[in-house]
C-alpha cells in the first residue's frame, strides 16, 4: 500500500505532490474545526495536551525530517562545511518567523486581548487568532513542499516516503490546531458555521507554502540543505514562542508535556519507519 502511494507521488511530480500533501494537511485542520458543530467548548484539560502534542510533532519533524537530511546533503555538496547550510538555514528560518511575528498583528490562543503581539491594530480578536495560526502554518506547509522538492532531485537524505511521513505527521497535529482555533471562537459567541470557516481557513496557507517550497528547491538545487534547515528553524521558533507558552497558562502543564512527548514519539516513529 505504501509503495503504491509513494509511486503515485513520484509519477505526478514534486509540485503536484506537495499540493496534494498540503491539501491533505489543510483538510485535516478542517476536520478538527468541524467539531464545533457538535461541541461548544473543549476543556483546557483536553486542549492543552493536544497543543503539546502539536509541539512534539513539530520538534521531531524539524530534526528527523529536515535538519538531519540537510546535514546529509551538505556532506557531499559542501564537504568540510556540512554544518554551515544547516546552521545558516536554521537561523534564517527562525529570523523569518521572528520578523513576521513582529510585524503581523496576532493573538495567541489562551491569551487576553491586551497581550496582542505585532504592530498595534484595532482588528477584532477573531481576526487576530486566525492570523496567529496562519503564521503557525506557514513553516509546516513550507517543510512539506521543500522535502518533496528535495526528494525529486534524488539528493541523499531526502525521499518521497519521508515527505509522505512528514505530511502525515503534520496532518495529525493539524487536527487539534483546527479545534484550537474554532472552539475559542465558538466560545466567544461566533456562530458554528463561522467558527468552522475561520478554523479551516487558518490552514489554507499550507498548500500555498508547500507549492512555493517545492518549486524553489527544484529550480535552485544548491539551496536545498539551506531550505530544509530554514523550514526547521521556522517551526522551532513557532513551537518555543507560541505553542509551548499556550500550554503553560493553566493547571494542565504536566499533561501538556506528556502530549509533547507523545507527539515527538509518533513523528519520530513515522519518519524512521516510513522515511
Short mmCIF file of C-alpha atoms in Angstrom, two decimals:
data_model
loop_
_atom_site.label_atom_id
_atom_site.label_comp_id
_atom_site.label_asym_id
_atom_site.label_seq_id
_atom_site.Cartn_x
_atom_site.Cartn_y
_atom_site.Cartn_z
CA UNK A 1 0.00 0.00 0.00
CA UNK A 2 2.74 2.42 0.99
CA UNK A 3 4.72 1.59 -2.14
CA UNK A 4 1.75 2.34 -4.39
CA UNK A 5 1.18 5.67 -2.66
CA UNK A 6 4.85 6.52 -2.97
CA UNK A 7 4.82 5.59 -6.66
CA UNK A 8 1.79 7.81 -7.21
CA UNK A 9 3.56 10.82 -5.72
CA UNK A 10 6.67 10.11 -7.79
CA UNK A 11 4.67 9.94 -11.01
CA UNK A 12 2.75 13.20 -10.53
CA UNK A 13 5.90 15.20 -9.81
CA UNK A 14 7.03 17.16 -6.73
CA UNK A 15 4.90 20.27 -7.23
CA UNK A 16 1.61 18.40 -7.55
CA UNK A 17 2.74 16.02 -4.80
CA UNK A 18 3.36 18.97 -2.49
CA UNK A 19 -0.01 20.46 -3.42
CA UNK A 20 -1.88 17.21 -2.70
CA UNK A 21 0.00 16.54 0.54
CA UNK A 22 -0.54 20.04 1.92
CA UNK A 23 -4.17 20.00 0.81
CA UNK A 24 -4.46 16.88 2.95
CA UNK A 25 -2.98 18.71 5.95
CA UNK A 26 -5.41 21.58 5.34
CA UNK A 27 -8.38 19.20 5.19
CA UNK A 28 -7.35 17.58 8.48
CA UNK A 29 -7.39 21.06 10.02
CA UNK A 30 -10.91 21.47 8.66
CA UNK A 31 -11.88 18.12 10.19
CA UNK A 32 -10.70 19.35 13.57
CA UNK A 33 -12.56 22.63 13.17
CA UNK A 34 -15.74 20.71 12.27
CA UNK A 35 -16.10 19.60 15.89
CA UNK A 36 -17.70 22.98 16.62
CA UNK A 37 -20.86 21.55 15.02
CA UNK A 38 -21.03 19.04 17.88
CA UNK A 39 -19.46 20.84 20.86
CA UNK A 40 -19.46 24.45 22.01
CA UNK A 41 -16.47 24.22 24.31
CA UNK A 42 -13.49 21.99 24.90
CA UNK A 43 -11.89 21.59 28.31
CA UNK A 44 -8.43 23.07 28.72
CA UNK A 45 -7.52 19.72 30.23
CA UNK A 46 -8.02 18.26 26.75
CA UNK A 47 -6.92 21.17 24.59
CA UNK A 48 -3.59 21.85 26.31
CA UNK A 49 -2.26 18.26 25.89
CA UNK A 50 -3.40 18.38 22.25
CA UNK A 51 -1.41 21.56 21.72
CA UNK A 52 1.54 19.92 23.47
CA UNK A 53 1.19 17.03 21.02
CA UNK A 54 1.37 19.53 18.17
CA UNK A 55 4.62 20.94 19.53
CA UNK A 56 6.14 17.47 19.87
CA UNK A 57 5.36 16.59 16.26
CA UNK A 58 6.87 19.85 15.05
CA UNK A 59 10.10 19.44 17.03
CA UNK A 60 10.57 15.82 15.91
CA UNK A 61 9.84 16.75 12.29
CA UNK A 62 12.35 19.61 12.49
CA UNK A 63 15.17 17.20 13.24
CA UNK A 64 14.27 13.84 11.69
CA UNK A 65 12.65 15.18 8.51
CA UNK A 66 14.52 18.45 7.94
CA UNK A 67 17.78 19.11 9.79
CA UNK A 68 19.18 15.59 9.53
CA UNK A 69 18.58 15.37 5.74
CA UNK A 70 20.04 18.88 5.36
CA UNK A 71 23.26 17.79 7.05
CA UNK A 72 23.46 14.58 4.99
CA UNK A 73 23.09 16.55 1.75
CA UNK A 74 25.69 19.09 2.83
CA UNK A 75 28.32 16.40 3.39
CA UNK A 76 28.52 15.91 -0.40
CA UNK A 77 27.56 19.38 -1.59
CA UNK A 78 29.78 21.28 0.82
CA UNK A 79 32.49 18.84 2.03
CA UNK A 80 34.23 20.04 5.16
CA UNK A 81 31.47 22.55 5.87
CA UNK A 82 28.44 20.30 6.23
CA UNK A 83 27.29 22.18 9.31
CA UNK A 84 27.14 25.57 7.58
CA UNK A 85 23.94 25.15 5.48
CA UNK A 86 22.06 23.63 8.43
CA UNK A 87 23.20 26.37 10.82
CA UNK A 88 22.63 29.26 8.42
CA UNK A 89 19.30 27.96 7.14
CA UNK A 90 18.07 27.23 10.67
CA UNK A 91 18.92 30.76 11.81
CA UNK A 92 17.33 32.38 8.76
CA UNK A 93 14.14 30.35 9.22
CA UNK A 94 13.84 31.43 12.83
CA UNK A 95 14.53 35.08 11.93
CA UNK A 96 11.94 34.93 9.14
CA UNK A 97 9.15 33.92 11.54
CA UNK A 98 10.51 36.37 14.12
CA UNK A 99 10.09 39.16 11.58
CA UNK A 100 6.57 38.07 10.66
CA UNK A 101 5.75 37.76 14.36
CA UNK A 102 6.89 41.32 14.99
CA UNK A 103 5.02 42.96 12.12
CA UNK A 104 1.85 40.86 11.90
CA UNK A 105 -0.82 41.68 14.50
CA UNK A 106 -1.96 38.44 16.11
CA UNK A 107 -3.17 36.93 19.35
CA UNK A 108 -2.10 33.55 20.70
CA UNK A 109 -4.63 31.06 21.99
CA UNK A 110 -5.42 31.35 25.71
CA UNK A 111 -4.04 34.92 25.74
CA UNK A 112 -6.05 38.01 26.60
CA UNK A 113 -6.70 40.79 24.08
CA UNK A 114 -4.26 43.01 25.98
CA UNK A 115 -1.50 40.55 25.03
CA UNK A 116 -1.86 41.10 21.29
CA UNK A 117 1.51 40.90 19.50
CA UNK A 118 2.83 42.62 16.39
CA UNK A 119 2.03 46.15 15.27
CA UNK A 120 -0.79 47.91 17.07
CA UNK A 121 -4.16 47.35 15.49
CA UNK A 122 -7.89 47.58 16.09
CA UNK A 123 -8.58 44.25 14.42
CA UNK A 124 -11.17 42.02 16.09
CA UNK A 125 -9.97 39.24 18.38
CA UNK A 126 -11.28 36.66 15.91
CA UNK A 127 -9.04 38.02 13.16
CA UNK A 128 -6.05 38.13 15.49
CA UNK A 129 -6.49 34.48 16.45
CA UNK A 130 -6.69 33.44 12.79
CA UNK A 131 -3.55 35.40 11.95
CA UNK A 132 -1.70 33.67 14.80
CA UNK A 133 -2.49 30.18 13.50
CA UNK A 134 -1.79 31.25 9.92
CA UNK A 135 1.73 32.26 10.98
CA UNK A 136 1.99 28.86 12.65
CA UNK A 137 1.06 27.03 9.44
CA UNK A 138 3.46 28.74 7.04
CA UNK A 139 6.56 26.73 8.07
CA UNK A 140 4.55 23.50 8.14
CA UNK A 141 3.45 23.82 4.52
CA UNK A 142 6.91 25.01 3.53
CA UNK A 143 8.53 21.99 5.16
CA UNK A 144 6.37 19.51 3.26
CA UNK A 145 6.92 21.27 -0.08
CA UNK A 146 10.68 21.58 0.39
CA UNK A 147 11.03 17.90 1.27
CA UNK A 148 9.04 16.78 -1.80
CA UNK A 149 11.20 19.05 -3.92
CA UNK A 150 14.37 17.67 -2.35
CA UNK A 151 13.22 14.09 -2.94
CA UNK A 152 12.61 14.85 -6.62
CA UNK A 153 16.25 15.83 -7.09
CA UNK A 154 17.45 12.44 -5.81
CA UNK A 155 19.59 14.00 -3.11
CA UNK A 156 20.87 11.81 -0.28
CA UNK A 157 18.83 12.18 2.88
CA UNK A 158 15.55 13.01 1.15
CA UNK A 159 12.91 10.62 -0.16
CA UNK A 160 9.28 10.70 -1.21
CA UNK A 161 8.41 8.30 1.60
CA UNK A 162 9.99 10.68 4.11
CA UNK A 163 7.98 13.56 2.63
CA UNK A 164 4.79 11.48 2.90
CA UNK A 165 5.63 10.66 6.53
CA UNK A 166 6.12 14.35 7.24
CA UNK A 167 2.78 15.22 5.62
CA UNK A 168 1.05 12.54 7.71
CA UNK A 169 2.66 13.87 10.88
CA UNK A 170 1.76 17.47 10.08
CA UNK A 171 -1.76 16.35 9.23
CA UNK A 172 -2.16 14.54 12.56
CA UNK A 173 -1.10 17.58 14.54
CA UNK A 174 -3.26 19.88 12.43
CA UNK A 175 -6.40 18.21 13.78
CA UNK A 176 -6.02 19.75 17.25
CA UNK A 177 -5.00 23.03 15.63
CA UNK A 178 -8.35 23.19 13.86
CA UNK A 179 -10.06 22.57 17.19
CA UNK A 180 -7.86 25.14 18.91
CA UNK A 181 -8.98 27.88 16.52
CA UNK A 182 -12.65 27.01 16.10
CA UNK A 183 -13.56 26.26 19.72
CA UNK A 184 -12.42 29.58 21.24
CA UNK A 185 -14.30 31.44 18.51
CA UNK A 186 -17.44 29.47 19.24
CA UNK A 187 -16.99 30.08 22.97
CA UNK A 188 -16.83 33.82 22.30
CA UNK A 189 -20.21 33.80 20.56
CA UNK A 190 -19.23 33.28 16.93
CA UNK A 191 -21.70 31.05 15.05
CA UNK A 192 -20.86 27.40 14.37
CA UNK A 193 -20.53 27.98 10.62
CA UNK A 194 -18.27 31.00 11.02
CA UNK A 195 -16.18 29.25 13.67
CA UNK A 196 -15.68 26.30 11.32
CA UNK A 197 -14.92 28.62 8.39
CA UNK A 198 -12.25 30.52 10.27
CA UNK A 199 -10.83 27.33 11.76
CA UNK A 200 -10.21 25.69 8.39
CA UNK A 201 -9.19 28.99 6.79
CA UNK A 202 -6.22 29.25 9.13
CA UNK A 203 -4.52 26.36 7.26
CA UNK A 204 -5.24 27.49 3.69
CA UNK A 205 -1.74 28.96 3.62
CA UNK A 206 -0.20 25.46 3.81
CA UNK A 207 -0.88 24.44 0.16
CA UNK A 208 0.47 27.81 -0.98
CA UNK A 209 3.64 27.50 1.11
CA UNK A 210 4.04 23.86 0.05
CA UNK A 211 3.96 24.63 -3.67
CA UNK A 212 6.31 27.60 -3.25
CA UNK A 213 8.77 25.45 -1.30
CA UNK A 214 8.74 22.64 -3.87
CA UNK A 215 9.24 24.98 -6.83
CA UNK A 216 12.04 26.90 -5.10
CA UNK A 217 14.22 23.88 -4.36
CA UNK A 218 13.64 22.24 -7.76
CA UNK A 219 14.99 25.23 -9.64
CA UNK A 220 17.64 26.20 -7.09
CA UNK A 221 19.17 22.89 -6.03
CA UNK A 222 22.23 24.39 -4.26
CA UNK A 223 19.87 25.90 -1.66
CA UNK A 224 18.29 22.54 -0.79
CA UNK A 225 20.01 21.99 2.57
CA UNK A 226 19.51 25.65 3.43
CA UNK A 227 15.80 25.38 2.59
CA UNK A 228 15.30 22.26 4.71
CA UNK A 229 17.04 23.87 7.68
CA UNK A 230 15.12 27.09 7.06
CA UNK A 231 11.83 25.23 7.49
CA UNK A 232 13.17 23.58 10.64
CA UNK A 233 14.21 26.89 12.17
CA UNK A 234 10.83 28.40 11.38
CA UNK A 235 9.00 25.50 13.04
CA UNK A 236 11.17 25.52 16.17
CA UNK A 237 10.58 29.26 16.57
CA UNK A 238 6.83 28.69 16.41
CA UNK A 239 6.97 25.88 18.99
CA UNK A 240 9.07 27.82 21.51
CA UNK A 241 7.46 31.23 21.03
CA UNK A 242 3.85 30.17 20.57
CA UNK A 243 2.86 26.55 21.17
CA UNK A 244 4.64 25.82 24.45
CA UNK A 245 3.63 29.10 26.18
CA UNK A 246 -0.01 28.45 25.25
CA UNK A 247 0.07 25.11 27.09
CA UNK A 248 1.63 26.52 30.27
CA UNK A 249 -1.02 29.03 31.33
CA UNK A 250 -3.30 26.70 33.29
CA UNK A 251 -3.03 23.75 35.67
CA UNK A 252 -2.55 21.13 32.96
CA UNK A 253 1.15 21.72 32.32
CA UNK A 254 2.19 18.13 33.07
CA UNK A 255 -0.45 16.75 30.70
CA UNK A 256 0.81 19.13 28.05
CA UNK A 257 4.36 17.87 28.47
CA UNK A 258 3.15 14.29 28.11
CA UNK A 259 1.26 15.35 24.99
CA UNK A 260 4.50 16.84 23.67
CA UNK A 261 6.37 13.58 24.35
CA UNK A 262 3.63 11.61 22.59
CA UNK A 263 3.74 13.86 19.54
CA UNK A 264 7.53 13.64 19.35
CA UNK A 265 7.46 9.84 19.55
CA UNK A 266 4.79 9.45 16.88
CA UNK A 267 6.57 11.76 14.42
CA UNK A 268 9.91 10.07 15.08
CA UNK A 269 8.40 6.62 14.52
CA UNK A 270 6.65 7.79 11.34
CA UNK A 271 9.82 9.26 9.89
CA UNK A 272 12.13 6.38 10.81
CA UNK A 273 9.70 3.63 9.76
CA UNK A 274 8.41 5.24 6.57
CA UNK A 275 11.28 7.51 5.61
#
